[in-house]
């Protein structure tokens, strides 16, 4: 019954070693988002796809990249993780043109060692 | 950009009492105001939302009020239950996909 699925739930990576987090959805939503959430903080939008159009937030570091090969899948690539990138990464989807409900996955907790 | 302030940051209430969380925003163009509940180790989940053409919306024990003139909106939870314990985020958005979240309120309902 899961609608937005993130894999893995927990990821440990080495400092500087590239890592990829994945997100899939069964909702057929046209918008997909990636958020970074650090402990006791609000989710912070990194970027989103509106269909195939990529929209990067101005303050998202270049270290973070994303790919959306098709409607169902979206990936977050961290090219050279630093200790400050340890966080929960949340994928979300929504449907339509205007602002509307976002459906979140369970998140991937990234640890950098 | 949009700035959303949320208060209080923590809130403890006795089971059965009401809880109120308040948010203010800065961008007068914002027209969509969702509230999300986040339980430990899970992603946020929408519990109620309101659009700018409505002043109040209610869904069972949960209600949201919006004052566009003053740029603030509030979440009201009545007859609180232990399972209401979680972190609650307000958020707002203009005519785009970007949603700006408030800083969160950790609600504890004491049995």
Coordinates of N, CA and C in Angstrom, one line a residue:
Chain A
X1 N 0.8 -1.2 0.0 CA 0.0 0.0 0.0 C 0.9 1.3 0.0
X2 N 2.2 1.0 0.1 CA 3.1 2.2 0.1 C 3.0 3.0 -1.2
X3 N 3.0 4.3 -1.1 CA 2.8 5.2 -2.2 C 4.1 5.9 -2.6
X4 N 4.9 6.3 -1.6 CA 6.2 6.9 -1.9 C 7.2 6.1 -1.1
X5 N 8.1 5.5 -1.8 CA 9.0 4.5 -1.2 C 10.4 5.0 -1.4
X6 N 11.1 5.0 -0.2 CA 12.5 5.5 -0.3 C 13.4 4.3 0.2
X7 N 14.5 4.2 -0.6 CA 15.5 3.1 -0.3 C 16.9 3.7 -0.3
X8 N 17.7 3.3 0.6 CA 17.4 2.5 1.8 C 16.8 3.4 2.9
X9 N 16.3 2.8 4.0 CA 15.9 3.6 5.1 C 17.0 4.2 5.9
X10 N 18.1 3.4 5.9 CA 19.3 3.9 6.6 C 20.5 3.7 5.6
X11 N 21.4 4.7 5.5 CA 22.5 4.6 4.7 C 23.7 5.2 5.4
X12 N 24.8 4.4 5.5 CA 26.1 4.9 6.0 C 27.1 5.0 4.9
X13 N 27.7 6.1 4.8 CA 28.7 6.3 3.7 C 29.9 7.0 4.3
X14 N 31.0 6.8 3.6 CA 32.3 7.4 4.1 C 32.4 8.8 3.6
X15 N 33.1 9.6 4.4 CA 33.4 11.0 4.0 C 34.0 11.0 2.6
X16 N 33.3 11.8 1.7 CA 33.9 12.0 0.4 C 33.5 10.9 -0.6
X17 N 32.8 9.9 -0.2 CA 32.4 8.8 -1.1 C 31.0 9.0 -1.7
X18 N 30.9 9.1 -3.0 CA 29.6 9.3 -3.6 C 28.5 8.4 -3.1
X19 N 27.3 8.9 -2.9 CA 26.2 8.1 -2.5 C 25.0 8.5 -3.2
X20 N 24.1 7.5 -3.5 CA 22.8 7.8 -4.2 C 21.7 7.2 -3.3
X21 N 20.7 8.1 -3.2 CA 19.4 7.7 -2.5 C 18.3 7.6 -3.5
X22 N 17.4 6.7 -3.3 CA 16.4 6.5 -4.4 C 15.0 6.7 -3.8
X23 N 14.1 7.1 -4.7 CA 12.7 7.3 -4.4 C 11.9 6.8 -5.5
X24 N 10.8 6.1 -5.2 CA 9.9 5.7 -6.2 C 8.5 6.0 -5.8
X25 N 7.6 6.1 -6.7 CA 6.2 6.5 -6.3 C 5.2 5.7 -7.2
X26 N 4.1 5.3 -6.6 CA 3.0 4.6 -7.4 C 1.8 5.5 -7.6
X27 N 2.0 6.8 -7.3 CA 0.8 7.8 -7.4 C 0.7 8.4 -8.8
X28 N 1.7 8.2 -9.6 CA 1.7 8.9 -10.9 C 1.7 10.4 -10.8
X29 N 2.3 10.9 -9.8 CA 2.3 12.4 -9.6 C 3.4 13.0 -10.5
X30 N 3.1 14.2 -11.0 CA 4.1 14.8 -11.9 C 5.2 15.6 -11.2
X31 N 5.0 15.9 -9.9 CA 6.0 16.7 -9.2 C 6.7 15.8 -8.1
X32 N 8.0 15.8 -8.1 CA 8.8 15.1 -7.1 C 9.8 16.0 -6.5
X33 N 9.9 15.9 -5.1 CA 10.7 16.8 -4.3 C 11.8 16.0 -3.6
X34 N 12.9 16.7 -3.3 CA 13.8 16.2 -2.3 C 14.0 17.2 -1.2
X35 N 13.9 16.8 0.0 CA 14.1 17.7 1.2 C 15.2 17.1 2.0
X36 N 15.9 18.0 2.7 CA 16.9 17.6 3.7 C 16.3 18.1 5.1
X37 N 16.4 17.1 6.0 CA 15.9 17.5 7.4 C 16.9 17.1 8.4
X38 N 17.5 18.1 9.0 CA 18.4 17.8 10.1 C 17.6 17.7 11.4
X39 N 18.3 17.2 12.4 CA 17.6 16.9 13.7 C 17.0 18.1 14.3
X40 N 15.7 18.0 14.6 CA 14.9 19.0 15.3 C 14.7 20.2 14.4
X41 N 14.8 20.1 13.1 CA 14.6 21.2 12.2 C 13.5 20.9 11.2
X42 N 13.1 21.9 10.5 CA 12.1 21.7 9.5 C 12.7 21.2 8.2
X43 N 11.9 20.5 7.4 CA 12.4 20.0 6.1 C 12.8 21.2 5.2
X44 N 14.0 21.1 4.6 CA 14.5 22.1 3.7 C 14.5 21.6 2.3
X45 N 13.8 22.3 1.4 CA 13.8 21.9 0.0 C 15.1 22.1 -0.7
X46 N 15.6 21.0 -1.3 CA 16.8 21.0 -2.1 C 16.5 21.3 -3.5
X47 N 15.6 20.6 -4.1 CA 15.2 20.8 -5.5 C 13.9 20.0 -5.7
X48 N 13.3 20.3 -6.9 CA 12.1 19.5 -7.3 C 12.0 19.4 -8.8
X49 N 11.3 18.4 -9.2 CA 11.1 18.2 -10.6 C 9.6 18.5 -10.9
X50 N 9.3 19.3 -11.8 CA 7.9 19.4 -12.3 C 7.9 18.7 -13.7
X51 N 7.4 17.6 -13.7 CA 7.5 16.7 -14.9 C 9.0 16.4 -15.1
X52 N 9.6 16.8 -16.2 CA 11.0 16.6 -16.5 C 11.8 17.8 -16.2
X53 N 11.2 18.9 -15.8 CA 11.9 20.2 -15.6 C 12.4 20.2 -14.2
X54 N 13.7 20.4 -14.1 CA 14.5 20.4 -12.8 C 14.5 21.8 -12.3
X55 N 14.2 22.0 -11.0 CA 14.2 23.3 -10.3 C 15.0 23.2 -9.1
X56 N 16.2 23.9 -9.2 CA 17.1 23.8 -8.1 C 16.9 25.0 -7.1
X57 N 17.0 24.8 -5.8 CA 16.9 25.9 -4.9 C 18.2 26.7 -4.9
X58 N 18.2 28.0 -4.8 CA 19.3 28.8 -4.9 C 20.4 28.5 -3.9
X59 N 20.0 28.0 -2.7 CA 21.1 27.7 -1.7 C 21.4 26.3 -1.6
X60 N 21.0 25.4 -2.6 CA 21.4 24.0 -2.6 C 22.8 23.9 -3.0
X61 N 23.7 23.3 -2.2 CA 25.1 23.1 -2.7 C 25.2 22.3 -3.9
X62 N 26.3 22.6 -4.7 CA 26.5 21.9 -5.9 C 26.8 20.4 -5.7
X63 N 27.2 20.1 -4.5 CA 27.4 18.7 -4.1 C 26.2 17.8 -4.3
X64 N 25.0 18.4 -4.3 CA 23.8 17.7 -4.4 C 23.3 17.8 -5.9
X65 N 23.0 16.6 -6.4 CA 22.4 16.5 -7.8 C 21.2 15.6 -7.7
X66 N 20.4 15.6 -8.8 CA 19.3 14.8 -8.9 C 19.0 14.3 -10.3
X67 N 18.4 13.1 -10.4 CA 18.0 12.6 -11.7 C 16.6 12.1 -11.6
X68 N 15.9 12.2 -12.6 CA 14.5 11.6 -12.7 C 14.4 11.0 -14.1
X69 N 14.7 9.7 -14.1 CA 14.7 9.0 -15.4 C 13.3 8.8 -16.0
X70 N 12.3 8.7 -15.1 CA 10.9 8.5 -15.5 C 10.0 9.1 -14.5
X71 N 8.7 9.0 -14.7 CA 7.7 9.6 -13.8 C 7.8 9.0 -12.4
X72 N 8.1 7.7 -12.3 CA 8.1 6.9 -11.1 C 9.3 7.1 -10.2
X73 N 10.4 7.3 -10.7 CA 11.7 7.3 -10.0 C 12.4 8.6 -9.9
X74 N 13.0 8.9 -8.8 CA 13.9 10.1 -8.7 C 15.0 9.7 -7.7
X75 N 16.2 10.2 -8.1 CA 17.4 9.9 -7.3 C 18.1 11.1 -6.8
X76 N 18.6 11.0 -5.6 CA 19.4 12.1 -5.0 C 20.9 11.6 -5.0
X77 N 21.8 12.3 -5.7 CA 23.2 12.0 -5.7 C 24.0 13.0 -4.8
X78 N 24.7 12.5 -3.9 CA 25.6 13.4 -3.1 C 27.0 13.0 -3.6
X79 N 27.7 14.0 -4.3 CA 28.9 13.6 -4.9 C 30.1 13.4 -4.0
X80 N 30.2 14.2 -2.9 CA 31.3 14.1 -2.0 C 30.7 14.5 -0.6
X81 N 30.1 13.5 0.1 CA 29.4 13.8 1.3 C 30.4 14.3 2.4
X82 N 30.0 15.3 3.1 CA 30.7 15.8 4.2 C 29.9 15.5 5.5
X83 N 30.6 15.7 6.6 CA 29.9 15.4 7.9 C 28.7 16.2 8.1
X84 N 28.7 17.4 7.5 CA 27.5 18.3 7.6 C 26.3 17.8 6.8
X85 N 26.5 16.8 5.9 CA 25.4 16.3 5.1 C 24.6 15.2 5.8
X86 N 25.1 14.8 6.9 CA 24.3 13.8 7.7 C 23.0 14.4 8.1
X87 N 21.9 13.7 7.7 CA 20.6 14.2 7.9 C 19.6 13.1 7.4
X88 N 18.3 13.4 7.6 CA 17.2 12.6 7.0 C 16.9 13.3 5.7
X89 N 16.8 12.4 4.6 CA 16.5 13.0 3.3 C 15.1 12.4 3.0
X90 N 14.2 13.4 2.7 CA 12.8 13.1 2.4 C 12.5 13.3 1.0
X91 N 11.8 12.3 0.4 CA 11.3 12.5 -1.0 C 9.8 12.7 -0.8
X92 N 9.2 13.5 -1.7 CA 7.8 13.8 -1.6 C 7.3 14.0 -3.1
X93 N 6.0 13.8 -3.2 CA 5.4 14.0 -4.5 C 4.1 14.8 -4.4
X94 N 3.7 15.4 -5.5 CA 2.4 16.1 -5.5 C 1.9 16.1 -6.9
X95 N 0.7 16.5 -7.1 CA 0.1 16.4 -8.4 C -0.5 17.7 -8.8
X96 N -0.3 18.2 -10.0 CA -1.0 19.3 -10.5 C 0.0 20.5 -10.7
X97 N -0.6 21.6 -11.0 CA 0.2 22.8 -11.3 C 0.4 23.7 -10.1
X98 N -0.6 23.8 -9.3 CA -0.5 24.7 -8.2 C -0.1 24.0 -6.9
X99 N 0.1 24.7 -5.8 CA 0.5 24.1 -4.5 C -0.7 23.2 -4.0
X100 N -0.3 22.0 -3.6 CA -1.3 21.1 -3.1 C -0.6 20.1 -2.2
X101 N -1.4 19.1 -1.6 CA -0.8 18.2 -0.7 C 0.4 17.5 -1.2
X102 N 1.4 17.4 -0.4 CA 2.6 16.6 -0.7 C 2.6 15.3 0.1
X103 N 2.9 14.2 -0.6 CA 3.0 12.9 0.0 C 4.4 12.5 0.2
X104 N 4.8 12.3 1.4 CA 6.2 12.1 1.8 C 6.5 10.6 1.9
X105 N 7.7 10.2 1.6 CA 8.2 8.9 1.9 C 8.6 8.8 3.4
X106 N 9.1 7.7 3.8 CA 9.5 7.5 5.2 C 10.9 8.1 5.4
X107 N 11.6 8.4 4.4 CA 12.9 9.1 4.5 C 14.1 8.1 4.5
X108 N 15.2 8.6 4.2 CA 16.5 7.9 4.3 C 17.4 8.6 5.3
X109 N 17.8 8.0 6.4 CA 18.7 8.6 7.3 C 20.1 8.3 6.9
X110 N 20.8 9.4 6.5 CA 22.2 9.3 6.0 C 23.2 9.6 7.2
X111 N 24.1 8.7 7.4 CA 25.2 8.9 8.3 C 26.5 9.0 7.5
X112 N 27.3 9.9 7.8 CA 28.6 10.1 7.2 C 29.7 9.8 8.2
X113 N 30.6 8.8 7.9 CA 31.6 8.5 8.8 C 33.0 8.8 8.2
Chain B
X1 N 12.4 35.8 0.0 CA 11.6 34.6 0.0 C 10.7 34.5 1.2
X2 N 9.9 33.5 1.2 CA 8.9 33.4 2.3 C 9.6 33.0 3.6
X3 N 9.1 33.6 4.7 CA 9.6 33.3 6.1 C 8.4 32.9 6.9
X4 N 8.5 31.7 7.5 CA 7.4 31.2 8.3 C 7.9 31.0 9.8
X5 N 7.2 31.7 10.7 CA 7.5 31.5 12.1 C 6.5 30.7 12.8
X6 N 6.9 29.8 13.7 CA 5.9 28.9 14.3 C 6.2 28.9 15.8
X7 N 5.1 28.9 16.6 CA 5.1 29.0 18.0 C 4.0 28.2 18.6
X8 N 4.2 27.5 19.8 CA 5.5 27.4 20.5 C 6.4 26.3 19.8
X9 N 7.6 26.2 20.3 CA 8.4 25.1 19.8 C 8.1 23.8 20.5
X10 N 7.7 23.8 21.7 CA 7.3 22.6 22.4 C 6.0 23.0 23.2
X11 N 5.1 21.9 23.3 CA 3.8 22.1 23.9 C 3.4 20.8 24.6
X12 N 3.2 20.9 25.9 CA 2.7 19.8 26.7 C 1.3 20.1 27.2
X13 N 0.4 19.1 26.9 CA -1.0 19.3 27.4 C -1.4 18.0 28.0
X14 N -2.4 18.1 28.9 CA -3.0 16.9 29.5 C -4.0 16.3 28.5
X15 N -4.1 15.0 28.5 CA -5.0 14.3 27.6 C -6.4 14.9 27.8
X16 N -7.1 15.2 26.7 CA -8.4 15.7 26.7 C -8.5 17.2 26.6
X17 N -7.3 17.9 26.9 CA -7.3 19.3 26.7 C -7.1 19.7 25.2
X18 N -7.1 21.0 25.0 CA -6.9 21.5 23.6 C -5.5 21.9 23.4
X19 N -5.0 21.9 22.2 CA -3.7 22.4 21.8 C -3.8 23.4 20.7
X20 N -3.1 24.5 20.8 CA -3.1 25.5 19.7 C -1.7 25.8 19.3
X21 N -1.5 25.8 18.0 CA -0.1 26.1 17.4 C -0.4 27.2 16.4
X22 N 0.5 28.2 16.5 CA 0.3 29.4 15.7 C 1.5 29.6 14.7
X23 N 1.2 30.1 13.5 CA 2.2 30.4 12.6 C 2.0 31.8 11.9
X24 N 3.0 32.5 11.6 CA 2.9 33.7 10.8 C 3.8 33.6 9.6
X25 N 3.4 34.3 8.6 CA 4.2 34.2 7.3 C 4.4 35.6 6.8
X26 N 5.3 35.7 5.8 CA 5.7 37.1 5.4 C 5.2 37.4 4.0
X27 N 5.0 36.4 3.1 CA 4.7 36.7 1.7 C 3.2 36.8 1.5
X28 N 2.7 37.9 1.2 CA 1.2 38.1 1.0 C 0.7 37.3 -0.2
X29 N 1.6 36.8 -1.0 CA 1.1 36.1 -2.2 C 0.8 34.6 -1.8
X30 N 1.2 34.2 -0.6 CA 1.0 32.8 -0.2 C -0.5 32.5 -0.2
X31 N -1.0 31.4 -0.7 CA -2.4 31.1 -0.8 C -2.7 29.7 -0.4
X32 N -1.8 28.9 0.0 CA -2.0 27.5 0.4 C -1.3 27.2 1.7
X33 N -2.0 26.7 2.7 CA -1.5 26.6 4.1 C -1.7 25.2 4.6
X34 N -0.8 24.3 4.5 CA -1.0 22.9 5.0 C -0.4 22.8 6.4
X35 N -0.9 21.8 7.1 CA -0.3 21.4 8.4 C 0.1 19.9 8.3
X36 N 1.3 19.6 8.7 CA 1.8 18.3 8.6 C 2.2 17.8 10.0
X37 N 1.9 16.5 10.2 CA 2.3 15.8 11.5 C 3.4 14.8 11.1
X38 N 4.5 14.9 11.9 CA 5.6 14.0 11.7 C 5.8 13.2 13.0
X39 N 5.7 11.9 12.9 CA 5.9 11.0 14.0 C 7.4 10.5 13.9
X40 N 7.9 10.1 15.0 CA 9.4 9.8 15.1 C 9.7 8.7 14.0
X41 N 10.8 9.1 13.2 CA 11.3 8.1 12.2 C 10.4 8.0 11.0
X42 N 9.4 8.9 10.8 CA 8.6 8.8 9.6 C 8.6 10.2 8.9
X43 N 8.1 10.1 7.7 CA 8.0 11.4 6.9 C 6.7 12.1 7.4
X44 N 6.7 13.4 7.1 CA 5.5 14.2 7.4 C 4.3 13.7 6.7
X45 N 3.1 13.9 7.4 CA 1.9 13.5 6.8 C 0.9 14.7 6.9
X46 N 0.2 15.0 5.8 CA -0.8 16.1 5.9 C -1.9 15.7 6.8
X47 N -2.3 16.6 7.7 CA -3.5 16.4 8.5 C -4.6 17.4 8.2
X48 N -4.3 18.5 7.7 CA -5.4 19.5 7.3 C -4.7 20.6 6.5
X49 N -5.4 21.2 5.6 CA -4.9 22.3 4.8 C -6.0 23.3 4.6
X50 N -5.6 24.5 4.3 CA -6.6 25.6 4.0 C -6.1 26.5 2.9
X51 N -7.0 27.0 2.1 CA -6.6 27.9 1.0 C -7.1 29.3 1.4
X52 N -6.5 30.3 0.7 CA -6.7 31.7 1.1 C -8.1 32.2 1.0
X53 N -9.0 31.5 0.3 CA -10.3 32.0 0.1 C -11.3 31.5 1.2
X54 N -10.7 30.8 2.2 CA -11.4 30.3 3.3 C -10.8 30.7 4.6
X55 N -11.7 31.1 5.6 CA -11.1 31.6 6.9 C -11.0 30.5 7.9
X56 N -11.7 29.4 7.8 CA -11.7 28.3 8.8 C -12.0 27.0 8.1
X57 N -11.4 25.9 8.6 CA -11.7 24.6 8.1 C -11.6 23.6 9.3
X58 N -12.5 22.7 9.3 CA -12.5 21.7 10.5 C -12.7 20.3 10.0
X59 N -12.0 19.4 10.6 CA -12.0 18.0 10.3 C -12.0 17.3 11.6
X60 N -13.1 16.9 12.1 CA -13.3 16.2 13.4 C -12.6 17.0 14.5
X61 N -11.5 16.5 15.1 CA -11.0 17.2 16.3 C -9.9 18.3 15.8
X62 N -9.7 18.4 14.6 CA -8.7 19.3 14.1 C -9.3 20.5 13.3
X63 N -8.9 21.7 13.6 CA -9.4 22.8 12.8 C -8.2 23.8 12.5
X64 N -8.3 24.5 11.5 CA -7.3 25.5 11.1 C -8.0 26.8 10.8
X65 N -7.5 27.9 11.3 CA -8.0 29.2 11.0 C -7.0 30.0 10.3
X66 N -7.4 30.9 9.4 CA -6.5 31.7 8.6 C -6.9 33.2 8.7
X67 N -6.0 34.1 9.0 CA -6.2 35.5 8.9 C -5.3 36.1 7.9
X68 N -5.7 36.3 6.7 CA -4.8 36.8 5.6 C -4.4 38.2 5.9
X69 N -5.2 39.0 6.5 CA -4.8 40.4 6.7 C -3.6 40.4 7.7
X70 N -3.7 39.7 8.7 CA -2.6 39.6 9.7 C -1.5 38.7 9.3
X71 N -1.7 37.9 8.3 CA -0.8 36.9 7.9 C -0.4 35.9 9.0
X72 N -1.5 35.3 9.6 CA -1.2 34.2 10.5 C -2.3 33.2 10.4
X73 N -1.9 32.0 10.7 CA -2.9 30.9 10.7 C -2.5 29.9 11.9
X74 N -3.5 29.2 12.3 CA -3.4 28.4 13.6 C -4.0 27.1 13.4
X75 N -3.4 26.1 14.1 CA -3.9 24.8 14.2 C -4.5 24.6 15.6
X76 N -5.7 24.0 15.6 CA -6.4 23.7 16.9 C -6.7 22.2 16.9
X77 N -6.3 21.6 18.0 CA -6.6 20.2 18.2 C -7.4 20.1 19.5
X78 N -8.6 19.6 19.4 CA -9.4 19.5 20.6 C -9.4 18.0 21.1
X79 N -9.8 17.8 22.4 CA -9.8 16.5 23.0 C -8.6 15.7 22.7
X80 N -7.4 16.2 23.0 CA -6.2 15.6 22.6 C -6.0 14.2 23.2
X81 N -5.4 13.4 22.4 CA -5.1 12.0 22.8 C -3.6 11.7 22.7
X82 N -3.2 10.7 23.4 CA -1.7 10.4 23.4 C -1.2 10.2 22.0
X83 N -2.0 9.6 21.1 CA -1.5 9.4 19.7 C -1.4 10.7 18.9
X84 N -1.8 11.8 19.5 CA -1.6 13.1 18.9 C -0.1 13.6 19.1
X85 N 0.6 13.0 20.0 CA 2.0 13.4 20.3 C 2.8 13.2 19.0
X86 N 3.5 14.2 18.6 CA 4.3 14.2 17.4 C 4.9 15.6 17.2
X87 N 5.6 15.8 16.1 CA 6.0 17.2 15.7 C 5.1 17.6 14.6
X88 N 4.6 18.9 14.8 CA 3.7 19.5 13.8 C 4.4 20.6 13.1
X89 N 4.2 20.6 11.8 CA 4.8 21.7 11.0 C 3.7 22.4 10.3
X90 N 3.7 23.7 10.3 CA 2.9 24.5 9.4 C 3.7 24.8 8.2
X91 N 3.0 25.2 7.1 CA 3.8 25.5 5.9 C 2.9 26.4 5.1
X92 N 3.5 27.0 4.1 CA 2.7 27.9 3.2 C 3.4 27.9 1.8
X93 N 2.6 28.3 0.9 CA 3.0 28.3 -0.5 C 2.2 29.3 -1.3
X94 N 2.9 29.9 -2.3 CA 2.2 30.7 -3.3 C 1.8 29.9 -4.5
X95 N 1.8 30.5 -5.6 CA 1.3 29.8 -6.8 C 2.4 28.9 -7.5
X96 N 3.3 28.4 -6.7 CA 4.3 27.5 -7.2 C 4.3 26.2 -6.4
X97 N 5.2 25.3 -6.8 CA 5.3 24.1 -6.1 C 6.1 24.2 -4.8
X98 N 6.8 25.3 -4.6 CA 7.7 25.4 -3.4 C 6.8 25.6 -2.2
X99 N 7.1 24.8 -1.1 CA 6.4 24.9 0.1 C 7.4 25.3 1.2
X100 N 7.2 26.3 2.0 CA 8.1 26.7 3.0 C 7.5 26.2 4.4
X101 N 8.3 25.5 5.1 CA 7.9 24.9 6.4 C 8.2 25.9 7.5
X102 N 7.4 25.8 8.6 CA 7.7 26.5 9.8 C 8.7 25.6 10.6
X103 N 9.1 26.1 11.7 CA 10.2 25.5 12.5 C 9.8 24.2 13.3
X104 N 8.5 24.0 13.4 CA 8.0 22.8 14.1 C 7.6 23.0 15.5
X105 N 6.6 22.2 15.9 CA 6.2 22.2 17.3 C 6.1 20.8 17.8
X106 N 6.9 20.5 18.9 CA 6.8 19.2 19.4 C 5.7 19.1 20.5
X107 N 4.6 18.4 20.1 CA 3.5 18.3 21.0 C 3.5 17.0 21.8
X108 N 3.4 17.1 23.1 CA 3.4 16.0 24.0 C 2.0 16.0 24.7
X109 N 1.3 14.9 24.6 CA 0.0 14.7 25.2 C 0.2 13.8 26.4
X110 N 0.0 14.3 27.6 CA 0.3 13.5 28.8 C -1.0 12.7 29.2
X111 N -0.9 11.4 29.3 CA -2.1 10.6 29.6 C -2.5 10.9 31.1

